[in-house]
CSV table of C-alpha atoms in Angstrom, one decimal:
chain,number,residue,atom,x,y,z
Z,1,MET,CA,-11.1,-3.2,16.6
Z,2,VAL,CA,-8.7,-5.6,15.0
Z,3,LEU,CA,-9.6,-7.3,11.7
Z,4,VAL,CA,-10.0,-11.0,12.2
Z,5,PHE,CA,-9.3,-13.2,9.2
Z,6,LEU,CA,-8.8,-16.6,7.8
Z,7,LYS,CA,-6.4,-17.6,5.1
Z,8,GLY,CA,-5.9,-20.5,2.8
Z,9,THR,CA,-9.4,-22.1,3.5
Z,10,GLN,CA,-12.1,-23.3,1.2
Z,11,PHE,CA,-15.7,-23.2,2.0
Z,12,PRO,CA,-18.3,-26.0,1.4
Z,13,GLY,CA,-22.0,-25.6,1.1
Z,14,LYS,CA,-23.1,-22.0,0.4
Z,15,SER,CA,-19.7,-21.1,-0.9
Z,16,ARG,CA,-20.6,-17.7,-2.2
Z,17,LYS,CA,-22.0,-16.5,1.1
Z,18,ILE,CA,-19.2,-17.9,3.2
Z,19,THR,CA,-16.4,-16.8,0.8
Z,20,VAL,CA,-17.6,-13.2,0.8
Z,21,ILE,CA,-18.0,-13.2,4.6
Z,22,LEU,CA,-14.6,-14.6,5.3
Z,23,ALA,CA,-12.9,-12.5,2.6
Z,24,CYS,CA,-14.1,-9.3,4.3
Z,25,LEU,CA,-12.0,-10.0,7.4
Z,26,LEU,CA,-14.4,-8.6,9.9
Z,27,LEU,CA,-13.5,-6.1,12.6
Z,28,ALA,CA,-13.0,-8.0,15.8
Z,29,SER,CA,-11.0,-8.8,18.9
Z,30,CYS,CA,-7.6,-7.4,19.9
Z,31,ALA,CA,-6.8,-10.2,22.2
Z,32,THR,CA,-7.7,-13.2,20.1
Z,33,VAL,CA,-6.9,-12.3,16.6
Z,34,ASP,CA,-6.7,-15.6,14.6
Z,35,GLU,CA,-3.5,-17.4,14.3
Z,36,ALA,CA,-4.2,-17.9,10.7
Z,37,GLY,CA,-2.2,-14.8,9.9
Z,38,VAL,CA,0.9,-17.0,9.4
Z,39,THR,CA,2.4,-15.9,6.1
Z,40,GLU,CA,2.9,-18.1,3.1
Z,41,THR,CA,6.4,-19.0,4.1
Z,42,ALA,CA,5.0,-20.2,7.4
Z,43,GLY,CA,2.4,-22.5,5.8
Z,44,THR,CA,-1.3,-22.3,5.9
Z,45,GLU,CA,-4.0,-23.9,7.9
Z,46,SER,CA,-5.8,-26.9,6.5
Z,47,SER,CA,-9.6,-26.9,6.5
Z,48,GLU,CA,-9.6,-30.7,6.0
Z,49,VAL,CA,-11.0,-32.6,9.0
Z,50,LYS,CA,-10.0,-36.2,9.6
Z,51,THR,CA,-13.1,-38.3,10.3
Z,52,THR,CA,-11.1,-40.5,12.7
Z,53,ASP,CA,-10.1,-37.5,14.8
Z,54,LYS,CA,-13.5,-35.8,15.3
Z,55,ILE,CA,-16.1,-36.3,17.9
Z,56,GLN,CA,-19.8,-35.9,17.3
Z,57,SER,CA,-20.6,-32.5,15.9
Z,58,PRO,CA,-22.0,-30.1,18.4
Z,59,GLU,CA,-25.7,-29.2,18.4
Z,60,PRO,CA,-26.3,-26.0,16.5
Z,61,ALA,CA,-25.7,-23.1,18.8
Z,62,THR,CA,-28.6,-20.7,19.7
Z,63,GLY,CA,-29.1,-18.3,16.8
Z,64,GLN,CA,-26.9,-20.2,14.4
Z,65,GLY,CA,-28.8,-23.5,13.7
Z,66,PRO,CA,-30.8,-24.2,10.5
Z,67,ASP,CA,-34.1,-23.2,12.2
Z,68,ALA,CA,-32.8,-20.3,14.3
Z,69,ASP,CA,-33.8,-16.7,14.1
Z,70,ILE,CA,-31.0,-14.7,12.7
Z,71,ASP,CA,-31.7,-11.7,14.9
Z,72,THR,CA,-30.3,-12.5,18.3
Z,73,ASP,CA,-29.1,-8.9,19.1
Z,74,PRO,CA,-31.1,-7.6,22.1
Z,75,TRP,CA,-28.3,-5.2,23.0
Z,76,GLU,CA,-28.1,-3.6,19.5
Z,77,GLY,CA,-28.0,0.0,20.8
Z,78,PHE,CA,-25.0,-0.7,23.0
Z,79,ASN,CA,-23.3,-2.9,20.3
Z,80,ARG,CA,-23.6,-0.2,17.7
Z,81,ALA,CA,-22.0,2.3,20.0
Z,82,MET,CA,-19.1,0.0,20.8
Z,83,TYR,CA,-18.7,-0.9,17.1
Z,84,ALA,CA,-18.4,2.8,16.3
Z,85,PHE,CA,-15.9,3.3,19.2
Z,86,ASN,CA,-13.8,0.4,18.1
Z,87,ASP,CA,-13.9,1.5,14.5
Z,88,GLY,CA,-12.7,4.9,15.4
Z,89,LEU,CA,-10.0,3.6,17.6
Z,90,ASP,CA,-8.8,1.4,14.8
Z,91,GLU,CA,-8.9,4.2,12.2
Z,92,TYR,CA,-7.1,6.8,14.3
Z,93,ALA,CA,-4.7,4.7,16.4
Z,94,LEU,CA,-4.2,1.1,15.5
Z,95,LYS,CA,-4.2,1.4,11.7
Z,96,PRO,CA,-1.6,4.2,11.5
Z,97,THR,CA,0.6,2.3,14.0
Z,98,ALA,CA,0.3,-0.8,11.9
Z,99,LYS,CA,1.3,1.1,8.8
Z,100,GLY,CA,4.4,2.5,10.5
Z,101,TYR,CA,5.3,-1.0,11.7
Z,102,LYS,CA,4.9,-2.5,8.3
Z,103,PHE,CA,7.0,0.3,6.7
Z,104,ILE,CA,10.0,0.0,9.0
Z,105,MET,CA,9.9,-3.7,9.7
Z,106,PRO,CA,11.8,-6.0,7.2
Z,107,TYR,CA,9.7,-8.8,5.8
Z,108,TYR,CA,11.7,-11.6,7.2
Z,109,ILE,CA,11.6,-10.1,10.7
Z,110,SER,CA,7.8,-9.4,10.6
Z,111,THR,CA,7.3,-13.0,9.4
Z,112,GLY,CA,9.4,-14.2,12.4
Z,113,VAL,CA,7.3,-12.1,14.8
Z,114,THR,CA,4.1,-13.5,13.3
Z,115,ASN,CA,5.4,-17.1,13.7
Z,116,PHE,CA,6.5,-16.4,17.2
Z,117,PHE,CA,3.1,-15.3,18.4
Z,118,SER,CA,1.4,-18.1,16.4
Z,119,ASN,CA,3.6,-20.6,18.2
Z,120,LEU,CA,2.7,-19.2,21.6
Z,121,ASN,CA,-1.0,-19.7,20.7
Z,122,GLU,CA,-0.4,-23.4,20.0
Z,123,ILE,CA,-0.8,-24.0,23.7
Z,124,THR,CA,-4.4,-22.8,23.6
Z,125,VAL,CA,-5.0,-24.8,20.4
Z,126,LEU,CA,-3.7,-28.1,21.7
Z,127,VAL,CA,-5.5,-27.8,25.0
Z,128,ASN,CA,-8.8,-27.2,23.3
Z,129,ASN,CA,-8.2,-30.1,20.8
Z,130,PHE,CA,-7.8,-32.5,23.7
Z,131,LEU,CA,-10.8,-31.0,25.5
Z,132,GLN,CA,-12.9,-31.6,22.4
Z,133,GLY,CA,-11.7,-35.2,22.0
Z,134,LYS,CA,-9.6,-34.4,18.9
Z,135,PHE,CA,-6.6,-36.4,20.1
Z,136,LEU,CA,-4.8,-36.7,16.8
Z,137,ASN,CA,-5.1,-33.0,16.2
Z,138,GLY,CA,-3.9,-32.4,19.7
Z,139,ALA,CA,-0.9,-34.6,19.2
Z,140,SER,CA,-0.1,-32.8,16.0
Z,141,ASP,CA,-0.3,-29.4,17.7
Z,142,THR,CA,1.9,-30.6,20.5
Z,143,GLY,CA,4.4,-31.7,18.0
Z,144,ARG,CA,4.2,-28.3,16.2
Z,145,PHE,CA,4.8,-26.5,19.5
Z,146,LEU,CA,7.8,-28.6,20.5
Z,147,VAL,CA,9.4,-28.5,17.0
Z,148,ASN,CA,9.0,-24.8,16.5
Z,149,SER,CA,10.0,-23.9,20.1
Z,150,THR,CA,13.3,-25.8,19.6
Z,151,LEU,CA,14.4,-26.2,16.0
Z,152,GLY,CA,12.4,-23.1,15.1
Z,153,LEU,CA,14.2,-20.9,17.5
Z,154,ALA,CA,11.4,-20.1,19.9
Z,155,GLY,CA,8.9,-20.2,17.1
Z,156,PHE,CA,10.4,-17.5,14.9
Z,157,ILE,CA,10.8,-20.2,12.1
Z,158,ASP,CA,7.8,-22.4,11.3
Z,159,VAL,CA,9.8,-25.6,10.9
Z,160,ALA,CA,6.7,-27.7,11.7
Z,161,SER,CA,4.9,-26.7,8.6
Z,162,TYR,CA,7.7,-28.0,6.5
Z,163,MET,CA,7.4,-31.3,8.3
Z,164,HIS,CA,3.8,-31.4,7.3
Z,165,LEU,CA,2.5,-31.0,10.9
Z,166,GLU,CA,-0.9,-29.3,10.2
Z,167,LYS,CA,-1.8,-26.1,12.0
Z,168,HIS,CA,-5.3,-26.1,13.6
Z,169,ASP,CA,-7.4,-23.4,15.0
Z,170,GLU,CA,-9.3,-24.1,18.3
Z,171,ASP,CA,-10.3,-21.9,21.2
Z,172,PHE,CA,-12.3,-22.2,24.4
Z,173,GLY,CA,-15.4,-20.7,22.8
Z,174,GLN,CA,-15.4,-23.6,20.3
Z,175,THR,CA,-14.9,-26.1,23.1
Z,176,LEU,CA,-17.9,-24.7,25.0
Z,177,ALA,CA,-20.0,-25.0,21.8
Z,178,VAL,CA,-18.9,-28.6,21.3
Z,179,TRP,CA,-19.9,-29.3,24.9
Z,180,GLY,CA,-23.4,-28.0,24.1
Z,181,ILE,CA,-23.3,-24.5,25.5
Z,182,GLY,CA,-25.5,-22.1,23.5
Z,183,ASP,CA,-24.3,-18.8,21.9
Z,184,GLY,CA,-26.2,-16.3,24.1
Z,185,PRO,CA,-26.8,-12.8,22.8
Z,186,PHE,CA,-24.3,-11.1,20.5
Z,187,VAL,CA,-22.2,-8.3,22.1
Z,188,VAL,CA,-19.5,-5.9,21.0
Z,189,TRP,CA,-17.1,-5.2,23.7
Z,190,PRO,CA,-14.9,-2.1,23.8
Z,191,ILE,CA,-11.4,-2.9,22.6
Z,192,ILE,CA,-12.0,-6.7,22.6
Z,193,GLY,CA,-14.6,-6.6,19.8
Z,194,ALA,CA,-17.3,-9.0,18.7
Z,195,ARG,CA,-18.4,-11.9,20.8
Z,196,ASN,CA,-21.4,-13.7,22.0
Z,197,LEU,CA,-21.8,-14.6,25.7
Z,198,ARG,CA,-20.3,-18.1,25.2
Z,199,ASP,CA,-17.3,-16.7,23.4
Z,200,THR,CA,-16.9,-14.0,26.0
Z,201,ALA,CA,-16.5,-16.7,28.6
Z,202,GLY,CA,-14.3,-18.7,26.3
Z,203,TRP,CA,-12.0,-15.7,25.8
Z,204,THR,CA,-11.0,-15.8,29.5
Z,205,GLY,CA,-9.8,-19.4,28.9
Z,206,ASP,CA,-7.8,-18.3,25.9
Z,207,TRP,CA,-6.2,-15.6,28.0
Z,208,VAL,CA,-5.3,-18.0,30.8
Z,209,THR,CA,-3.6,-20.5,28.5
Z,210,ASN,CA,-1.6,-17.9,26.6
Z,211,PRO,CA,2.0,-18.1,27.9
Z,212,TYR,CA,2.7,-14.4,27.8
Z,213,THR,CA,-0.1,-13.8,30.2
Z,214,TYR,CA,2.3,-14.9,32.9
Z,215,VAL,CA,5.4,-12.9,31.8
Z,216,GLN,CA,6.7,-10.5,34.4
Z,217,PRO,CA,7.2,-7.6,34.8
Z,218,ILE,CA,3.8,-6.4,33.7
Z,219,SER,CA,5.3,-3.9,31.3
Z,220,VAL,CA,6.8,-6.7,29.3
Z,221,ASN,CA,3.5,-8.6,29.4
Z,222,TRP,CA,1.6,-5.7,28.0
Z,223,GLY,CA,4.4,-5.0,25.5
Z,224,LEU,CA,4.0,-8.5,24.1
Z,225,ALA,CA,0.2,-8.2,23.9
Z,226,ILE,CA,0.5,-4.8,22.0
Z,227,ALA,CA,3.1,-6.2,19.7
Z,228,ASP,CA,0.9,-9.2,18.9
Z,229,VAL,CA,-2.1,-6.9,18.0
Z,230,ILE,CA,0.0,-4.5,15.9
Z,231,ASP,CA,1.6,-7.4,14.0
Z,232,ASP,CA,-1.8,-8.9,13.2
Z,233,ARG,CA,-3.2,-5.6,12.2
Z,234,ALA,CA,-0.3,-5.0,9.8
Z,235,LEU,CA,-1.2,-8.2,8.0
Z,236,LEU,CA,-4.7,-6.8,7.3
Z,237,LEU,CA,-4.0,-3.3,6.0
Z,238,GLY,CA,-6.6,-2.7,3.2
Z,239,ALA,CA,-9.0,-5.3,4.4
Z,240,LYS,CA,-11.3,-2.6,6.0
Z,241,ASP,CA,-11.9,-1.2,2.5
Z,242,VAL,CA,-13.1,-4.6,1.3
Z,243,LEU,CA,-15.5,-4.7,4.3
Z,244,THR,CA,-16.8,-1.2,3.5
Z,245,GLU,CA,-17.5,-2.1,-0.1
Z,246,ALA,CA,-19.1,-5.4,0.7
Z,247,SER,CA,-21.4,-4.0,3.3
Z,248,SER,CA,-22.9,-1.1,1.3
Z,249,GLY,CA,-26.1,-1.2,3.3
Z,250,ASP,CA,-25.4,-1.4,7.0
Z,251,PRO,CA,-21.8,-2.2,8.0
Z,252,TYR,CA,-22.8,-3.2,11.5
Z,253,ILE,CA,-25.3,-5.8,10.4
Z,254,PHE,CA,-22.8,-7.2,8.0
Z,255,TYR,CA,-20.2,-7.3,10.8
Z,256,ARG,CA,-22.5,-9.0,13.1
Z,257,GLU,CA,-23.7,-11.7,10.7
Z,258,ALA,CA,-20.2,-12.3,9.4
Z,259,TYR,CA,-19.1,-13.0,12.9
Z,260,LYS,CA,-21.9,-15.5,13.5
Z,261,GLN,CA,-21.2,-17.3,10.2
Z,262,ARG,CA,-17.4,-17.4,10.8
Z,263,ARG,CA,-17.8,-18.8,14.3
Z,264,LEU,CA,-20.3,-21.4,13.0
Z,265,PHE,CA,-17.7,-22.4,10.3
Z,266,LYS,CA,-15.0,-22.9,13.0
Z,267,ILE,CA,-17.2,-24.8,15.4
Z,268,TYR,CA,-18.2,-27.3,12.8
Z,269,ASP,CA,-14.6,-27.6,11.4
Z,270,GLY,CA,-15.5,-26.1,8.1
Z,271,ASN,CA,-18.7,-28.1,7.5
Z,272,PRO,CA,-21.5,-26.0,9.1
Z,273,PRO,CA,-25.1,-26.9,8.5
Z,274,VAL,CA,-26.7,-25.0,5.6
Z,275,VAL,CA,-28.7,-22.0,6.9
Z,276,GLU,CA,-31.2,-20.7,4.4
Z,277,ASP,CA,-31.9,-17.0,5.0
Z,278,ALA,CA,-33.3,-15.0,2.1
Z,279,GLU,CA,-33.0,-11.7,4.1
Z,280,PHE,CA,-29.3,-12.2,4.8
Z,281,ASP,CA,-28.7,-13.2,1.2
Z,282,ALA,CA,-30.4,-10.1,0.0
Z,283,LEU,CA,-28.3,-8.0,2.4
Z,284,LEU,CA,-25.1,-9.5,1.0
Z,285,PHE,CA,-25.8,-10.0,-2.7
Z,286,GLY,CA,-28.8,-7.9,-3.5
Z,287,ASP,CA,-32.4,-8.9,-4.2
Z,288,ASP,CA,-31.8,-9.7,-7.8
Z,289,ASP,CA,-29.1,-12.2,-7.0
Z,290,VAL,CA,-31.2,-13.9,-4.4
Z,291,LYS,CA,-34.1,-14.4,-6.8
Z,292,LYS,CA,-31.9,-16.2,-9.4
């Protein structure tokens, strides 16, 4: 339902495919919208990976490796129904709410709210960095959290970026992939959005490590979760039009394959194996472009 996005990244290899995919900001999860929504004043995430801080690359996940079959969607009927449901919910509920939020919220306050939720997510990021053996990144993220939670007034000001402490993006789904767990079938959950079975299991870990999961009373807990979703959606107003234009054939297929490509990009820290797939190229760029 919520548009997932990356910002400030550059894409190696098949740059044209990856750039279009990530630029479309696919419709995805409410609960785990990427932290890369930090505004320009808050700094951007670096896609550069330090070779001294990276363990051996994970084996290509099922359905995403160079020799894998791109069609790993045995539940396509259910997924299309959920895609339509989430799309309608976004169009008639979340998007109008996000427009109102953006209209009434001063820029500097909305930036602070984005920074606040991004800082809370640093707990999940640093835990997964350590679980993947990326100890330097984990130390950097620990520093970001401590600096922004204190000097940054509970995270409302992204002081750490000005101190050149890089922001990373890790979750439990990526950790499971590094540990060798395969993707499993693609599935679109109501409200939560696009996942595969591995990332569905990983989402529970992300929820457990999110600090506001434990906030009481429950009304405040849900209020924080809803505010997080609305803030992220407000950053992406207009992105759905880009998705619609790019996926002129079948938006669901584009949505599914974009999710797979983006997850592969994140699992391999911006250096995924090249996957040659003429059918997917034709879907994105047209037959004439593929033949060139």
